[in-house]
């Protein structure tokens, strides 16, 4: 099951506030044009997996559940800015990342 670090939760809470979303809105991971994308939603959609371990509601769209099933969402520094990264639960830095601009996660080509 998807895991969210405390740092990632804090990052998502800040992004929700900065985006002007209601405090009840949850982070929703969806299929994006280049992989996994992030949006905020007032409630899960039918078929979404709900991650209960986080103080922020986390919804995972059915079509990306398999991709995120054994992932950890964390935060990493990128040129002085924070960005979300997806890592396998087993370890390894940054297999995928979501850039500050809001683009979906991309392969990490700059190494660990």
PDB file of C-alpha atoms in Angstrom:
ATOM      1  CA  UNK A   1       0.000   0.000   0.000  1.00  0.00           C
ATOM      2  CA  UNK A   2       1.145   3.550  -0.736  1.00  0.00           C
ATOM      3  CA  UNK A   3       2.998   5.276   2.093  1.00  0.00           C
ATOM      4  CA  UNK A   4       3.273   9.054   2.635  1.00  0.00           C
ATOM      5  CA  UNK A   5       6.068  10.538   4.747  1.00  0.00           C
ATOM      6  CA  UNK A   6       5.372  13.287   7.269  1.00  0.00           C
ATOM      7  CA  UNK A   7       7.410  15.695   5.119  1.00  0.00           C
ATOM      8  CA  UNK A   8       5.304  14.855   2.064  1.00  0.00           C
ATOM      9  CA  UNK A   9       2.102  15.357   4.056  1.00  0.00           C
ATOM     10  CA  UNK A  10       3.319  18.787   5.171  1.00  0.00           C
ATOM     11  CA  UNK A  11       4.272  19.626   1.564  1.00  0.00           C
ATOM     12  CA  UNK A  12       0.838  18.556   0.287  1.00  0.00           C
ATOM     13  CA  UNK A  13      -0.986  20.496   3.009  1.00  0.00           C
ATOM     14  CA  UNK A  14       0.977  23.622   2.045  1.00  0.00           C
ATOM     15  CA  UNK A  15       0.282  23.057  -1.674  1.00  0.00           C
ATOM     16  CA  UNK A  16      -3.430  22.650  -0.953  1.00  0.00           C
ATOM     17  CA  UNK A  17      -3.498  25.939   0.968  1.00  0.00           C
ATOM     18  CA  UNK A  18      -1.417  27.792  -1.635  1.00  0.00           C
ATOM     19  CA  UNK A  19      -3.701  26.442  -4.369  1.00  0.00           C
ATOM     20  CA  UNK A  20      -6.747  27.891  -2.618  1.00  0.00           C
ATOM     21  CA  UNK A  21      -8.396  24.530  -2.043  1.00  0.00           C
ATOM     22  CA  UNK A  22     -10.828  23.924   0.817  1.00  0.00           C
ATOM     23  CA  UNK A  23      -9.213  22.449   3.938  1.00  0.00           C
ATOM     24  CA  UNK A  24     -11.305  19.307   3.467  1.00  0.00           C
ATOM     25  CA  UNK A  25      -9.941  18.663  -0.040  1.00  0.00           C
ATOM     26  CA  UNK A  26      -7.727  15.649  -0.429  1.00  0.00           C
ATOM     27  CA  UNK A  27      -4.678  15.066  -2.593  1.00  0.00           C
ATOM     28  CA  UNK A  28      -5.657  12.844  -5.525  1.00  0.00           C
ATOM     29  CA  UNK A  29      -3.074  10.975  -7.566  1.00  0.00           C
ATOM     30  CA  UNK A  30      -4.280  10.366 -11.123  1.00  0.00           C
ATOM     31  CA  UNK A  31      -3.020   9.224 -14.509  1.00  0.00           C
ATOM     32  CA  UNK A  32      -1.345  12.207 -16.160  1.00  0.00           C
ATOM     33  CA  UNK A  33      -0.175  12.655 -19.729  1.00  0.00           C
ATOM     34  CA  UNK A  34       3.363  11.666 -18.735  1.00  0.00           C
ATOM     35  CA  UNK A  35       2.668   9.277 -15.836  1.00  0.00           C
ATOM     36  CA  UNK A  36       1.251  10.023 -12.395  1.00  0.00           C
ATOM     37  CA  UNK A  37      -0.219  13.460 -11.765  1.00  0.00           C
ATOM     38  CA  UNK A  38      -1.521  15.247  -8.688  1.00  0.00           C
ATOM     39  CA  UNK A  39      -4.685  17.219  -8.165  1.00  0.00           C
ATOM     40  CA  UNK A  40      -6.886  18.111  -5.200  1.00  0.00           C
ATOM     41  CA  UNK A  41     -10.457  16.875  -4.885  1.00  0.00           C
ATOM     42  CA  UNK A  42     -13.293  17.370  -2.384  1.00  0.00           C
ATOM     43  CA  UNK A  43     -13.887  13.601  -2.170  1.00  0.00           C
ATOM     44  CA  UNK A  44     -12.635  10.368  -3.700  1.00  0.00           C
ATOM     45  CA  UNK A  45     -14.137   9.267  -6.981  1.00  0.00           C
ATOM     46  CA  UNK A  46     -15.686   5.855  -7.417  1.00  0.00           C
ATOM     47  CA  UNK A  47     -12.914   3.249  -7.530  1.00  0.00           C
ATOM     48  CA  UNK A  48     -10.327   5.434  -5.765  1.00  0.00           C
ATOM     49  CA  UNK A  49      -8.188   3.890  -3.058  1.00  0.00           C
ATOM     50  CA  UNK A  50      -8.255   6.008   0.119  1.00  0.00           C
ATOM     51  CA  UNK A  51      -5.027   6.130   2.134  1.00  0.00           C
ATOM     52  CA  UNK A  52      -6.093   6.287   5.771  1.00  0.00           C
ATOM     53  CA  UNK A  53      -2.665   6.745   7.376  1.00  0.00           C
ATOM     54  CA  UNK A  54      -2.417  10.454   6.566  1.00  0.00           C
ATOM     55  CA  UNK A  55      -4.034  13.460   8.286  1.00  0.00           C
ATOM     56  CA  UNK A  56      -4.593  14.795   4.760  1.00  0.00           C
ATOM     57  CA  UNK A  57      -7.083  12.765   2.731  1.00  0.00           C
ATOM     58  CA  UNK A  58      -5.155  10.907   0.006  1.00  0.00           C
ATOM     59  CA  UNK A  59      -7.000   9.405  -2.946  1.00  0.00           C
ATOM     60  CA  UNK A  60      -5.395   7.172  -5.552  1.00  0.00           C
ATOM     61  CA  UNK A  61      -7.245   6.788  -8.840  1.00  0.00           C
ATOM     62  CA  UNK A  62      -7.912   3.210  -9.821  1.00  0.00           C
ATOM     63  CA  UNK A  63      -5.749   3.437 -12.968  1.00  0.00           C
ATOM     64  CA  UNK A  64      -2.586   4.352 -10.987  1.00  0.00           C
ATOM     65  CA  UNK A  65      -3.113   2.100  -7.969  1.00  0.00           C
ATOM     66  CA  UNK A  66      -0.722  -0.535  -9.319  1.00  0.00           C
ATOM     67  CA  UNK A  67       1.975   2.079  -9.995  1.00  0.00           C
ATOM     68  CA  UNK A  68       1.760   3.530  -6.479  1.00  0.00           C
ATOM     69  CA  UNK A  69       0.966   0.355  -4.544  1.00  0.00           C
ATOM     70  CA  UNK A  70       4.520  -0.211  -3.267  1.00  0.00           C
ATOM     71  CA  UNK A  71       5.670   3.428  -3.396  1.00  0.00           C
ATOM     72  CA  UNK A  72       6.628   5.976  -0.772  1.00  0.00           C
ATOM     73  CA  UNK A  73       5.845   9.626  -1.444  1.00  0.00           C
ATOM     74  CA  UNK A  74       8.504  11.866   0.075  1.00  0.00           C
ATOM     75  CA  UNK A  75       9.988  15.340  -0.417  1.00  0.00           C
ATOM     76  CA  UNK A  76      13.383  16.262  -1.816  1.00  0.00           C
ATOM     77  CA  UNK A  77      15.151  19.567  -2.323  1.00  0.00           C
ATOM     78  CA  UNK A  78      15.522  20.770  -5.911  1.00  0.00           C
ATOM     79  CA  UNK A  79      17.411  24.046  -6.446  1.00  0.00           C
ATOM     80  CA  UNK A  80      16.292  25.295  -3.041  1.00  0.00           C
ATOM     81  CA  UNK A  81      12.660  24.301  -3.670  1.00  0.00           C
ATOM     82  CA  UNK A  82      10.823  21.267  -2.362  1.00  0.00           C
ATOM     83  CA  UNK A  83       9.330  18.708  -4.696  1.00  0.00           C
ATOM     84  CA  UNK A  84       7.551  15.409  -4.242  1.00  0.00           C
ATOM     85  CA  UNK A  85       9.376  12.211  -5.123  1.00  0.00           C
ATOM     86  CA  UNK A  86       8.097   8.673  -5.467  1.00  0.00           C
ATOM     87  CA  UNK A  87      10.373   5.927  -4.241  1.00  0.00           C
ATOM     88  CA  UNK A  88       9.992   2.188  -3.977  1.00  0.00           C
ATOM     89  CA  UNK A  89       9.255   1.142  -0.411  1.00  0.00           C
ATOM     90  CA  UNK A  90      12.416  -0.941  -0.491  1.00  0.00           C
ATOM     91  CA  UNK A  91      14.558   2.251  -0.592  1.00  0.00           C
ATOM     92  CA  UNK A  92      16.341   3.981  -3.483  1.00  0.00           C
ATOM     93  CA  UNK A  93      16.240   7.713  -4.061  1.00  0.00           C
ATOM     94  CA  UNK A  94      13.913   9.197  -6.657  1.00  0.00           C
ATOM     95  CA  UNK A  95      12.633   6.774  -9.248  1.00  0.00           C
ATOM     96  CA  UNK A  96       9.989   9.333 -10.169  1.00  0.00           C
ATOM     97  CA  UNK A  97       9.475  12.948  -9.227  1.00  0.00           C
ATOM     98  CA  UNK A  98       6.832  15.640  -9.427  1.00  0.00           C
ATOM     99  CA  UNK A  99       8.385  18.951 -10.237  1.00  0.00           C
ATOM    100  CA  UNK A 100       7.483  22.220  -8.492  1.00  0.00           C
ATOM    101  CA  UNK A 101       5.683  23.429 -11.619  1.00  0.00           C
ATOM    102  CA  UNK A 102       2.939  20.874 -11.006  1.00  0.00           C
ATOM    103  CA  UNK A 103       3.933  18.585 -13.851  1.00  0.00           C
ATOM    104  CA  UNK A 104       3.448  14.884 -13.323  1.00  0.00           C
ATOM    105  CA  UNK A 105       6.319  12.784 -11.981  1.00  0.00           C
ATOM    106  CA  UNK A 106       9.087  12.194 -14.486  1.00  0.00           C
ATOM    107  CA  UNK A 107      11.919   9.664 -14.559  1.00  0.00           C
ATOM    108  CA  UNK A 108      14.771  10.806 -12.334  1.00  0.00           C
ATOM    109  CA  UNK A 109      17.614  11.303 -14.798  1.00  0.00           C
ATOM    110  CA  UNK A 110      19.910  13.286 -12.503  1.00  0.00           C
ATOM    111  CA  UNK A 111      20.798  10.305 -10.322  1.00  0.00           C
ATOM    112  CA  UNK A 112      20.641   9.864  -6.559  1.00  0.00           C
TER     113      UNK A 112
END
